[in-house]
mmCIF file of C-alpha atoms in Angstrom:
data_model
loop_
_atom_site.group_PDB
_atom_site.id
_atom_site.type_symbol
_atom_site.label_atom_id
_atom_site.label_comp_id
_atom_site.label_asym_id
_atom_site.label_seq_id
_atom_site.Cartn_x
_atom_site.Cartn_y
_atom_site.Cartn_z
ATOM 1 C CA MET A 1 0.000 0.000 0.000
ATOM 2 C CA LYS A 2 1.005 3.635 -0.529
ATOM 3 C CA VAL A 3 0.904 6.133 2.335
ATOM 4 C CA VAL A 4 1.410 9.805 1.476
ATOM 5 C CA HIS A 5 2.353 12.203 4.291
ATOM 6 C CA VAL A 6 1.986 15.971 3.838
ATOM 7 C CA ILE A 7 3.768 18.420 6.141
ATOM 8 C CA GLU A 8 4.202 22.190 5.963
ATOM 9 C CA ALA A 9 5.768 22.809 9.382
ATOM 10 C CA LEU A 10 8.995 20.867 8.798
ATOM 11 C CA GLY A 11 11.076 22.468 11.538
ATOM 12 C CA GLY A 12 12.033 21.993 15.182
ATOM 13 C CA GLY A 13 10.556 18.913 16.830
ATOM 14 C CA ILE A 14 8.461 18.052 13.772
ATOM 15 C CA TYR A 15 11.657 17.811 11.707
ATOM 16 C CA THR A 16 12.959 15.228 14.204
ATOM 17 C CA TYR A 17 9.591 13.431 14.126
ATOM 18 C CA PHE A 18 9.673 13.107 10.345
ATOM 19 C CA LYS A 19 13.310 12.089 10.233
ATOM 20 C CA ASP A 20 12.520 9.311 12.716
ATOM 21 C CA LEU A 21 9.338 8.398 10.830
ATOM 22 C CA SER A 22 11.257 8.126 7.550
ATOM 23 C CA HIS A 23 13.800 5.740 9.058
ATOM 24 C CA PHE A 24 11.117 3.605 10.700
ATOM 25 C CA MET A 25 9.042 3.433 7.516
ATOM 26 C CA GLY A 26 12.232 2.837 5.525
ATOM 27 C CA GLN A 27 13.011 -0.417 7.326
ATOM 28 C CA GLU A 28 12.951 -3.436 5.038
ATOM 29 C CA ASP A 29 10.180 -5.268 6.896
ATOM 30 C CA VAL A 30 7.985 -2.142 6.809
ATOM 31 C CA THR A 31 8.641 -1.304 3.136
ATOM 32 C CA GLN A 32 7.366 -4.754 2.205
ATOM 33 C CA GLN A 33 3.938 -3.614 3.391
ATOM 34 C CA ILE A 34 3.980 0.174 3.073
ATOM 35 C CA GLU A 35 5.514 2.475 0.457
ATOM 36 C CA THR A 36 6.014 5.898 2.050
ATOM 37 C CA PHE A 37 5.960 9.319 0.385
ATOM 38 C CA ILE A 38 6.615 12.590 2.234
ATOM 39 C CA ILE A 39 5.441 15.835 0.628
ATOM 40 C CA TYR A 40 7.002 18.728 2.508
ATOM 41 C CA SER A 41 7.789 22.433 2.512
ATOM 42 C CA ALA A 42 11.414 23.429 3.157
ATOM 43 C CA LYS A 43 10.682 27.100 3.904
ATOM 44 C CA ARG A 44 11.067 27.090 7.692
ATOM 45 C CA LYS A 45 14.065 29.195 8.809
ATOM 46 C CA GLU A 46 15.431 26.621 11.209
ATOM 47 C CA ILE A 47 16.116 23.908 8.633
ATOM 48 C CA ILE A 48 18.819 23.480 5.995
ATOM 49 C CA PRO A 49 16.937 22.190 2.903
ATOM 50 C CA GLU A 50 19.858 20.204 1.485
ATOM 51 C CA ASN A 51 20.182 18.288 4.761
ATOM 52 C CA ILE A 52 16.708 16.788 4.450
ATOM 53 C CA ARG A 53 17.681 14.325 1.719
ATOM 54 C CA LYS A 54 20.892 13.493 3.577
ATOM 55 C CA GLU A 55 19.245 12.860 6.941
ATOM 56 C CA PHE A 56 16.005 11.157 5.894
ATOM 57 C CA SER A 57 15.829 7.503 4.873
ATOM 58 C CA LYS A 58 16.642 6.769 1.243
ATOM 59 C CA ASN A 59 13.835 4.196 1.274
ATOM 60 C CA VAL A 60 11.079 6.836 1.366
ATOM 61 C CA THR A 61 10.227 9.204 -1.474
ATOM 62 C CA LEU A 62 10.611 12.929 -0.706
ATOM 63 C CA ILE A 63 8.682 15.510 -2.725
ATOM 64 C CA GLU A 64 9.118 19.242 -2.077
ATOM 65 C CA LEU A 65 6.075 21.504 -2.401
ATOM 66 C CA ASP A 66 5.940 25.253 -1.760
ATOM 67 C CA MET A 67 3.585 25.901 1.193
ATOM 68 C CA GLU A 68 3.232 28.998 3.370
ATOM 69 C CA ARG A 69 2.993 28.895 7.164
ATOM 70 C CA GLU A 70 0.555 31.792 7.514
ATOM 71 C CA PHE A 71 -2.788 32.210 5.749
ATOM 72 C CA ASN A 72 -2.229 33.397 2.157
ATOM 73 C CA PRO A 73 -5.294 32.865 -0.085
ATOM 74 C CA LEU A 74 -3.532 32.912 -3.477
ATOM 75 C CA LYS A 75 -0.516 30.818 -2.491
ATOM 76 C CA ASP A 76 -2.679 28.419 -0.476
ATOM 77 C CA LEU A 77 -4.976 27.906 -3.477
ATOM 78 C CA LYS A 78 -1.967 27.243 -5.724
ATOM 79 C CA ALA A 79 -0.547 24.731 -3.222
ATOM 80 C CA THR A 80 -3.947 23.018 -2.969
ATOM 81 C CA PHE A 81 -4.132 22.355 -6.715
ATOM 82 C CA GLN A 82 -0.505 21.222 -6.858
ATOM 83 C CA LEU A 83 -1.200 18.841 -4.000
ATOM 84 C CA ARG A 84 -4.344 17.585 -5.718
ATOM 85 C CA ASN A 85 -2.311 16.794 -8.833
ATOM 86 C CA LEU A 86 0.259 14.916 -6.760
ATOM 87 C CA PHE A 87 -2.489 12.838 -5.158
ATOM 88 C CA LEU A 88 -3.848 11.935 -8.596
ATOM 89 C CA GLU A 89 -0.370 11.020 -9.793
ATOM 90 C CA LEU A 90 0.666 8.980 -6.722
ATOM 91 C CA LYS A 91 -2.702 7.237 -6.207
ATOM 92 C CA PRO A 92 -2.263 6.809 -2.414
ATOM 93 C CA ASP A 93 -4.159 4.226 -0.366
ATOM 94 C CA VAL A 94 -3.879 6.472 2.705
ATOM 95 C CA ILE A 95 -3.219 10.203 3.159
ATOM 96 C CA HIS A 96 -1.804 11.488 6.453
ATOM 97 C CA LEU A 97 -1.727 15.267 6.913
ATOM 98 C CA HIS A 98 0.477 16.921 9.544
ATOM 99 C CA SER A 99 0.169 20.445 11.038
ATOM 100 C CA SER A 100 -2.730 22.853 10.715
ATOM 101 C CA LYS A 101 -1.884 24.239 7.276
ATOM 102 C CA ALA A 102 -1.432 20.834 5.650
ATOM 103 C CA GLY A 103 -4.536 19.638 7.478
ATOM 104 C CA VAL A 104 -6.661 22.236 5.696
ATOM 105 C CA ILE A 105 -5.198 22.374 2.180
ATOM 106 C CA GLY A 106 -4.612 18.609 2.212
ATOM 107 C CA ARG A 107 -8.288 17.856 2.812
ATOM 108 C CA TRP A 108 -9.320 20.363 0.148
ATOM 109 C CA ALA A 109 -6.871 18.754 -2.278
ATOM 110 C CA LYS A 110 -8.110 15.255 -1.509
ATOM 111 C CA PHE A 111 -11.735 16.397 -1.998
ATOM 112 C CA LEU A 112 -10.840 17.783 -5.446
ATOM 113 C CA THR A 113 -9.531 14.373 -6.548
ATOM 114 C CA PHE A 114 -13.080 12.993 -6.127
ATOM 115 C CA LYS A 115 -11.465 9.777 -4.904
ATOM 116 C CA LYS A 116 -12.392 7.790 -1.807
ATOM 117 C CA ILE A 117 -9.128 7.766 0.186
ATOM 118 C CA PRO A 118 -8.818 7.409 3.981
ATOM 119 C CA VAL A 119 -7.470 10.656 5.465
ATOM 120 C CA PHE A 120 -5.700 11.084 8.798
ATOM 121 C CA TYR A 121 -4.627 14.361 10.355
ATOM 122 C CA THR A 122 -2.172 15.098 13.163
ATOM 123 C CA PRO A 123 -2.128 18.746 14.381
ATOM 124 C CA HIS A 124 1.181 18.491 16.321
ATOM 125 C CA GLY A 125 -0.221 21.339 18.421
ATOM 126 C CA TYR A 126 -3.344 23.116 17.157
ATOM 127 C CA ALA A 127 -2.611 26.527 15.619
ATOM 128 C CA PHE A 128 -5.460 28.085 17.614
ATOM 129 C CA LEU A 129 -3.504 27.351 20.805
ATOM 130 C CA ARG A 130 -0.636 29.651 19.781
ATOM 131 C CA LEU A 131 -0.148 32.590 22.136
ATOM 132 C CA ASP A 132 2.048 34.668 19.825
ATOM 133 C CA ILE A 133 -0.952 35.685 17.704
ATOM 134 C CA SER A 134 -4.068 37.789 18.362
ATOM 135 C CA ASN A 135 -7.333 36.449 19.756
ATOM 136 C CA LYS A 136 -8.914 37.241 16.406
ATOM 137 C CA LYS A 137 -6.445 35.003 14.591
ATOM 138 C CA ARG A 138 -6.816 32.215 17.150
ATOM 139 C CA ASN A 139 -10.601 32.294 16.784
ATOM 140 C CA PHE A 140 -10.234 32.222 13.002
ATOM 141 C CA TYR A 141 -7.901 29.209 13.137
ATOM 142 C CA LYS A 142 -10.273 27.399 15.488
ATOM 143 C CA PHE A 143 -13.208 28.097 13.170
ATOM 144 C CA VAL A 144 -11.220 26.732 10.210
ATOM 145 C CA GLU A 145 -10.199 23.590 12.140
ATOM 146 C CA GLN A 146 -13.745 22.863 13.310
ATOM 147 C CA TYR A 147 -15.420 23.374 9.946
ATOM 148 C CA THR A 148 -12.727 21.634 7.922
ATOM 149 C CA GLN A 149 -13.281 18.597 10.138
ATOM 150 C CA LYS A 150 -17.065 18.938 9.938
ATOM 151 C CA ILE A 151 -17.174 19.318 6.135
ATOM 152 C CA PHE A 152 -14.364 17.018 4.975
ATOM 153 C CA GLY A 153 -14.136 14.550 7.846
ATOM 154 C CA GLY A 154 -11.161 12.253 8.303
ATOM 155 C CA THR A 155 -9.674 10.880 11.497
ATOM 156 C CA THR A 156 -7.487 12.992 13.746
ATOM 157 C CA ILE A 157 -4.489 11.118 15.161
ATOM 158 C CA ALA A 158 -3.519 13.166 18.217
ATOM 159 C CA CYS A 159 0.133 13.185 19.281
ATOM 160 C CA GLY A 160 -0.616 13.739 22.981
ATOM 161 C CA ASP A 161 -3.349 13.105 25.538
ATOM 162 C CA THR A 162 -4.638 16.687 25.805
ATOM 163 C CA GLU A 163 -4.606 17.107 22.028
ATOM 164 C CA PHE A 164 -6.644 13.886 21.909
ATOM 165 C CA GLU A 165 -9.268 15.365 24.256
ATOM 166 C CA ILE A 166 -9.587 18.447 22.022
ATOM 167 C CA ALA A 167 -9.696 16.328 18.861
ATOM 168 C CA LYS A 168 -12.504 14.139 20.243
ATOM 169 C CA SER A 169 -14.655 17.237 20.726
ATOM 170 C CA MET A 170 -14.393 17.961 16.990
ATOM 171 C CA GLY A 171 -14.753 14.527 15.419
ATOM 172 C CA LYS A 172 -13.392 11.013 14.964
ATOM 173 C CA SER A 173 -10.033 10.660 16.720
ATOM 174 C CA LYS A 174 -7.298 8.264 17.793
ATOM 175 C CA LEU A 175 -4.282 8.663 20.082
ATOM 176 C CA VAL A 176 -0.760 7.781 18.942
ATOM 177 C CA ARG A 177 1.709 9.572 21.185
ATOM 178 C CA ASN A 178 4.851 11.195 19.838
ATOM 179 C CA GLY A 179 7.957 9.257 20.649
ATOM 180 C CA ILE A 180 11.722 9.162 20.394
ATOM 181 C CA ASP A 181 14.262 6.448 19.644
ATOM 182 C CA PHE A 182 14.348 5.511 23.305
ATOM 183 C CA PRO A 183 16.761 2.545 23.102
ATOM 184 C CA MET A 184 19.320 4.638 21.205
ATOM 185 C CA ILE A 185 19.027 7.888 23.184
ATOM 186 C CA SER A 186 18.909 6.259 26.619
ATOM 187 C CA LYS A 187 22.317 4.689 25.900
ATOM 188 C CA LYS A 188 23.761 8.213 25.545
ATOM 189 C CA HIS A 189 23.233 8.898 29.255
ATOM 190 C CA ILE A 190 26.375 10.012 31.097
ATOM 191 C CA SER A 191 26.297 10.681 34.834
ATOM 192 C CA ASN A 192 27.285 14.234 35.688
ATOM 193 C CA LYS A 193 27.840 16.204 38.890
ATOM 194 C CA ASN A 194 27.642 20.000 38.809
ATOM 195 C CA GLU A 195 28.924 22.409 41.417
ATOM 196 C CA PHE A 196 25.679 24.396 41.116
ATOM 197 C CA LEU A 197 22.252 23.003 40.217
ATOM 198 C CA THR A 198 22.000 23.494 36.446
ATOM 199 C CA PHE A 199 18.801 23.959 34.448
ATOM 200 C CA GLY A 200 18.592 23.691 30.688
ATOM 201 C CA ILE A 201 16.225 24.006 27.737
ATOM 202 C CA VAL A 202 16.610 22.875 24.121
ATOM 203 C CA GLY A 203 15.271 24.698 21.078
ATOM 204 C CA ARG A 204 15.101 27.799 18.991
ATOM 205 C CA ILE A 205 14.936 31.044 20.995
ATOM 206 C CA THR A 206 11.494 32.101 19.772
ATOM 207 C CA ALA A 207 8.301 33.509 21.270
ATOM 208 C CA GLN A 208 6.885 29.980 21.665
ATOM 209 C CA LYS A 209 9.752 28.924 23.952
ATOM 210 C CA ASN A 210 9.254 32.066 26.084
ATOM 211 C CA PRO A 211 12.863 33.264 26.538
ATOM 212 C CA LYS A 212 11.605 36.246 28.527
ATOM 213 C CA LEU A 213 10.341 33.924 31.277
ATOM 214 C CA PHE A 214 13.491 31.760 31.119
ATOM 215 C CA ASN A 215 15.575 34.897 31.631
ATOM 216 C CA GLU A 216 13.322 36.150 34.441
ATOM 217 C CA ILE A 217 13.748 32.833 36.266
ATOM 218 C CA ALA A 218 17.540 33.016 35.884
ATOM 219 C CA LEU A 219 17.571 36.573 37.266
ATOM 220 C CA ARG A 220 15.477 35.554 40.262
ATOM 221 C CA TYR A 221 17.705 32.560 41.061
ATOM 222 C CA PRO A 222 21.304 33.770 40.577
ATOM 223 C CA ASN A 223 22.706 30.862 42.637
ATOM 224 C CA TYR A 224 21.691 28.400 39.945
ATOM 225 C CA ARG A 225 23.157 27.958 36.466
ATOM 226 C CA PHE A 226 21.042 28.006 33.294
ATOM 227 C CA ILE A 227 21.846 26.798 29.765
ATOM 228 C CA TRP A 228 19.902 27.473 26.566
ATOM 229 C CA ILE A 229 20.876 24.672 24.176
ATOM 230 C CA GLY A 230 20.294 26.302 20.799
ATOM 231 C CA ASP A 231 19.990 29.821 19.423
ATOM 232 C CA GLY A 232 17.473 32.102 17.747
ATOM 233 C CA GLU A 233 16.242 35.513 16.807
ATOM 234 C CA LEU A 234 15.183 36.460 20.360
ATOM 235 C CA ARG A 235 18.532 35.733 22.013
ATOM 236 C CA ASN A 236 18.712 39.433 22.969
ATOM 237 C CA GLU A 237 15.985 38.705 25.542
ATOM 238 C CA ILE A 238 18.480 36.532 27.440
ATOM 239 C CA THR A 239 20.394 39.028 29.595
ATOM 240 C CA ALA A 240 21.004 37.162 32.876
ATOM 241 C CA LYS A 241 24.714 36.553 33.526
ATOM 242 C CA ASN A 242 24.073 33.036 34.818
ATOM 243 C CA VAL A 243 22.633 31.912 31.438
ATOM 244 C CA GLU A 244 24.829 30.310 28.788
ATOM 245 C CA ILE A 245 23.618 30.129 25.163
ATOM 246 C CA THR A 246 25.363 27.294 23.329
ATOM 247 C CA GLY A 247 24.506 28.261 19.743
ATOM 248 C CA TRP A 248 23.469 25.783 17.056
ATOM 249 C CA PHE A 249 24.927 22.327 16.509
ATOM 250 C CA HIS A 250 25.387 20.348 13.313
ATOM 251 C CA LYS A 251 25.189 16.992 15.100
ATOM 252 C CA THR A 252 22.378 15.695 17.302
ATOM 253 C CA GLU A 253 25.048 13.956 19.377
ATOM 254 C CA ASP A 254 26.200 17.407 20.565
ATOM 255 C CA VAL A 255 22.705 18.161 21.870
ATOM 256 C CA TYR A 256 22.673 14.944 23.892
ATOM 257 C CA ASN A 257 26.081 15.836 25.323
ATOM 258 C CA TRP A 258 24.738 19.179 26.528
ATOM 259 C CA ILE A 259 21.578 17.634 28.004
ATOM 260 C CA ASN A 260 23.850 15.305 29.958
ATOM 261 C CA LYS A 261 25.532 18.389 31.442
ATOM 262 C CA ILE A 262 22.339 19.741 33.025
ATOM 263 C CA ASP A 263 20.574 18.509 36.172
ATOM 264 C CA VAL A 264 17.013 19.580 35.372
ATOM 265 C CA PHE A 265 15.171 20.313 32.119
ATOM 266 C CA LEU A 266 13.318 23.639 32.416
ATOM 267 C CA GLN A 267 10.528 23.972 29.837
ATOM 268 C CA THR A 268 9.124 27.518 29.708
ATOM 269 C CA SER A 269 7.103 27.197 26.477
ATOM 270 C CA LEU A 270 3.850 29.078 26.041
ATOM 271 C CA TRP A 271 2.373 26.132 24.087
ATOM 272 C CA GLU A 272 3.457 22.741 22.755
ATOM 273 C CA GLY A 273 2.209 19.737 20.828
ATOM 274 C CA LEU A 274 4.192 17.006 22.541
ATOM 275 C CA PRO A 275 7.766 18.305 22.848
ATOM 276 C CA LEU A 276 10.384 15.801 21.668
ATOM 277 C CA ALA A 277 13.259 17.651 23.377
ATOM 278 C CA VAL A 278 11.585 17.022 26.723
ATOM 279 C CA LEU A 279 11.234 13.326 25.893
ATOM 280 C CA GLU A 280 14.931 13.178 25.000
ATOM 281 C CA ALA A 281 15.784 14.745 28.358
ATOM 282 C CA MET A 282 13.619 12.141 30.082
ATOM 283 C CA ALA A 283 15.433 9.328 28.274
ATOM 284 C CA LEU A 284 18.670 10.880 29.578
ATOM 285 C CA GLN A 285 17.272 10.716 33.125
ATOM 286 C CA LYS A 286 16.471 14.396 33.689
ATOM 287 C CA PRO A 287 13.562 15.588 35.855
ATOM 288 C CA ILE A 288 11.295 18.130 34.163
ATOM 289 C CA VAL A 289 10.106 21.482 35.494
ATOM 290 C CA ALA A 290 7.628 22.805 32.948
ATOM 291 C CA LYS A 291 5.017 25.474 32.380
ATOM 292 C CA ASN A 292 1.562 24.000 32.913
ATOM 293 C CA VAL A 293 0.398 24.044 29.279
ATOM 294 C CA ILE A 294 -0.880 21.518 26.742
ATOM 295 C CA GLY A 295 1.884 19.143 25.707
ATOM 296 C CA ASN A 296 3.973 19.634 28.827
ATOM 297 C CA LYS A 297 1.215 18.375 31.109
ATOM 298 C CA ASP A 298 0.933 15.195 29.050
ATOM 299 C CA ILE A 299 4.524 14.327 29.991
ATOM 300 C CA VAL A 300 5.115 15.621 33.518
ATOM 301 C CA LYS A 301 3.612 13.849 36.514
ATOM 302 C CA ASN A 302 3.792 16.184 39.497
ATOM 303 C CA ASN A 303 6.148 15.025 42.216
ATOM 304 C CA VAL A 304 6.933 11.859 40.215
ATOM 305 C CA ASN A 305 9.201 12.889 37.344
ATOM 306 C CA GLY A 306 9.109 16.645 37.900
ATOM 307 C CA PHE A 307 6.734 19.538 38.435
ATOM 308 C CA LEU A 308 4.353 21.756 36.487
ATOM 309 C CA PHE A 309 4.091 25.445 37.369
ATOM 310 C CA ASP A 310 1.749 28.295 36.481
ATOM 311 C CA SER A 311 3.629 31.151 38.131
ATOM 312 C CA ILE A 312 7.293 31.941 38.690
ATOM 313 C CA ASP A 313 6.441 32.401 42.372
ATOM 314 C CA GLU A 314 5.890 28.628 42.678
ATOM 315 C CA LEU A 315 9.457 27.837 41.641
ATOM 316 C CA GLY A 316 11.179 28.517 44.962
ATOM 317 C CA THR A 317 9.659 25.431 46.593
ATOM 318 C CA ILE A 318 9.935 23.387 43.393
ATOM 319 C CA PHE A 319 13.642 24.168 42.903
ATOM 320 C CA LYS A 320 14.468 23.216 46.490
ATOM 321 C CA THR A 321 12.668 19.897 45.985
ATOM 322 C CA VAL A 322 14.402 19.019 42.715
ATOM 323 C CA GLU A 323 17.751 20.050 44.197
ATOM 324 C CA ASN A 324 17.343 17.323 46.805
ATOM 325 C CA ARG A 325 15.595 14.735 44.617
ATOM 326 C CA HIS A 326 16.744 15.337 41.020
ATOM 327 C CA ILE A 327 18.356 11.900 40.651
ATOM 328 C CA GLU A 328 15.229 10.081 41.889
ATOM 329 C CA LEU A 329 12.936 12.238 39.744
ATOM 330 C CA GLY A 330 15.215 11.701 36.743
ATOM 331 C CA LYS A 331 14.970 7.929 37.059
ATOM 332 C CA ASN A 332 11.174 8.247 37.086
ATOM 333 C CA SER A 333 11.422 10.339 33.894
ATOM 334 C CA PHE A 334 13.380 7.494 32.300
ATOM 335 C CA LEU A 335 10.716 4.925 33.231
ATOM 336 C CA ASN A 336 7.836 7.146 32.048
ATOM 337 C CA CYS A 337 9.538 7.713 28.695
ATOM 338 C CA GLU A 338 10.310 4.023 28.233
ATOM 339 C CA GLN A 339 6.710 3.053 28.927
ATOM 340 C CA ASN A 340 4.827 5.693 26.920
ATOM 341 C CA PHE A 341 7.081 7.464 24.437
ATOM 342 C CA ASP A 342 9.170 4.864 22.607
ATOM 343 C CA MET A 343 8.724 5.783 18.943
ATOM 344 C CA ASN A 344 9.282 2.215 17.745
ATOM 345 C CA LYS A 345 6.269 1.009 19.729
ATOM 346 C CA ASN A 346 4.164 4.016 18.749
ATOM 347 C CA PHE A 347 5.040 3.914 15.023
ATOM 348 C CA LYS A 348 3.989 0.245 15.005
ATOM 349 C CA VAL A 349 0.577 1.363 16.261
ATOM 350 C CA LEU A 350 0.486 3.960 13.460
ATOM 351 C CA THR A 351 1.304 1.399 10.746
ATOM 352 C CA SER A 352 -1.432 -0.896 12.054
ATOM 353 C CA ILE A 353 -3.921 1.983 11.731
ATOM 354 C CA TYR A 354 -2.892 2.508 8.087
ATOM 355 C CA LEU A 355 -3.178 -1.195 7.263
ATOM 356 C CA GLU A 356 -6.567 -1.511 8.954
ATOM 357 C CA SER A 357 -7.944 1.544 7.121
ATOM 358 C CA ALA A 358 -7.001 0.072 3.738
ATOM 359 C CA LEU A 359 -9.046 -3.050 4.490
ATOM 360 C CA LYS A 360 -12.276 -1.119 5.154
#
């Protein structure tokens, strides 16, 4: 059978997700059942387009298509018809759309083929949950999501438990959690002892990751050390002297090395889908202190593998607790990740969904 994936937001954690997906679907035993195509946009700032073909499996077919992140009627219409033509050419047995933009134009494109093809959609964090846009835009995105689902149907495959609850309120839904290559990453763990308790975050320094709050926390707790593993356009918002910004890395191995150097993963994001960087930190036995938002709260179990917080004022007590218990909490992170977020287990569930849909 042929499965065609469509993704506009190929950057950050979703880039890692698709790289992992390509290698799983590119395995010989999987390719005997499923032929995988990935239609993607390479316009996100944080990716190097030429690296995609180097880093993704050679056993999946990659097709680049120009798609815009924000709403653009003319360009979106053009992308819709190009996508429709690709569907007619490829003749997929299953279509799986990823991210809000692809979820909308992909269902329009499938409708215009006038073919009966099972369609799945994974939001990877609904666009209407973004807090870097106006209420008007959020309401518009929610309206589009609800009515696209109502008119064109399809099954939403949520990547996290809270996303699943939202998806169920709009239509037919399933849960297949995001995951990481747990067996591989967990072997990268190196024990480390810091002179001062060290907190770290991984990712692009953007509005979503909330560098202003990260910096505010560092200023309030000068006795602790903070590391931002990555870089980005808002690095000027990081002014605290006890924060180190590592810059970008060309090898994922370097990121794991830096995560090993921290004691606690501090996730300050304003919103998330299901953050892969947090899962990687869990596999490397780090407790998580995270803002109490969708995505984060699907991973963190309070007082088990870390803590969720709503206000910076809560962190004094939390930091004292993790300072005394970070090794214990980190081991619980490891067990939680192994049980729920192993991509090999979760991608097997996904392939079974594809195969079952083709039989109906």
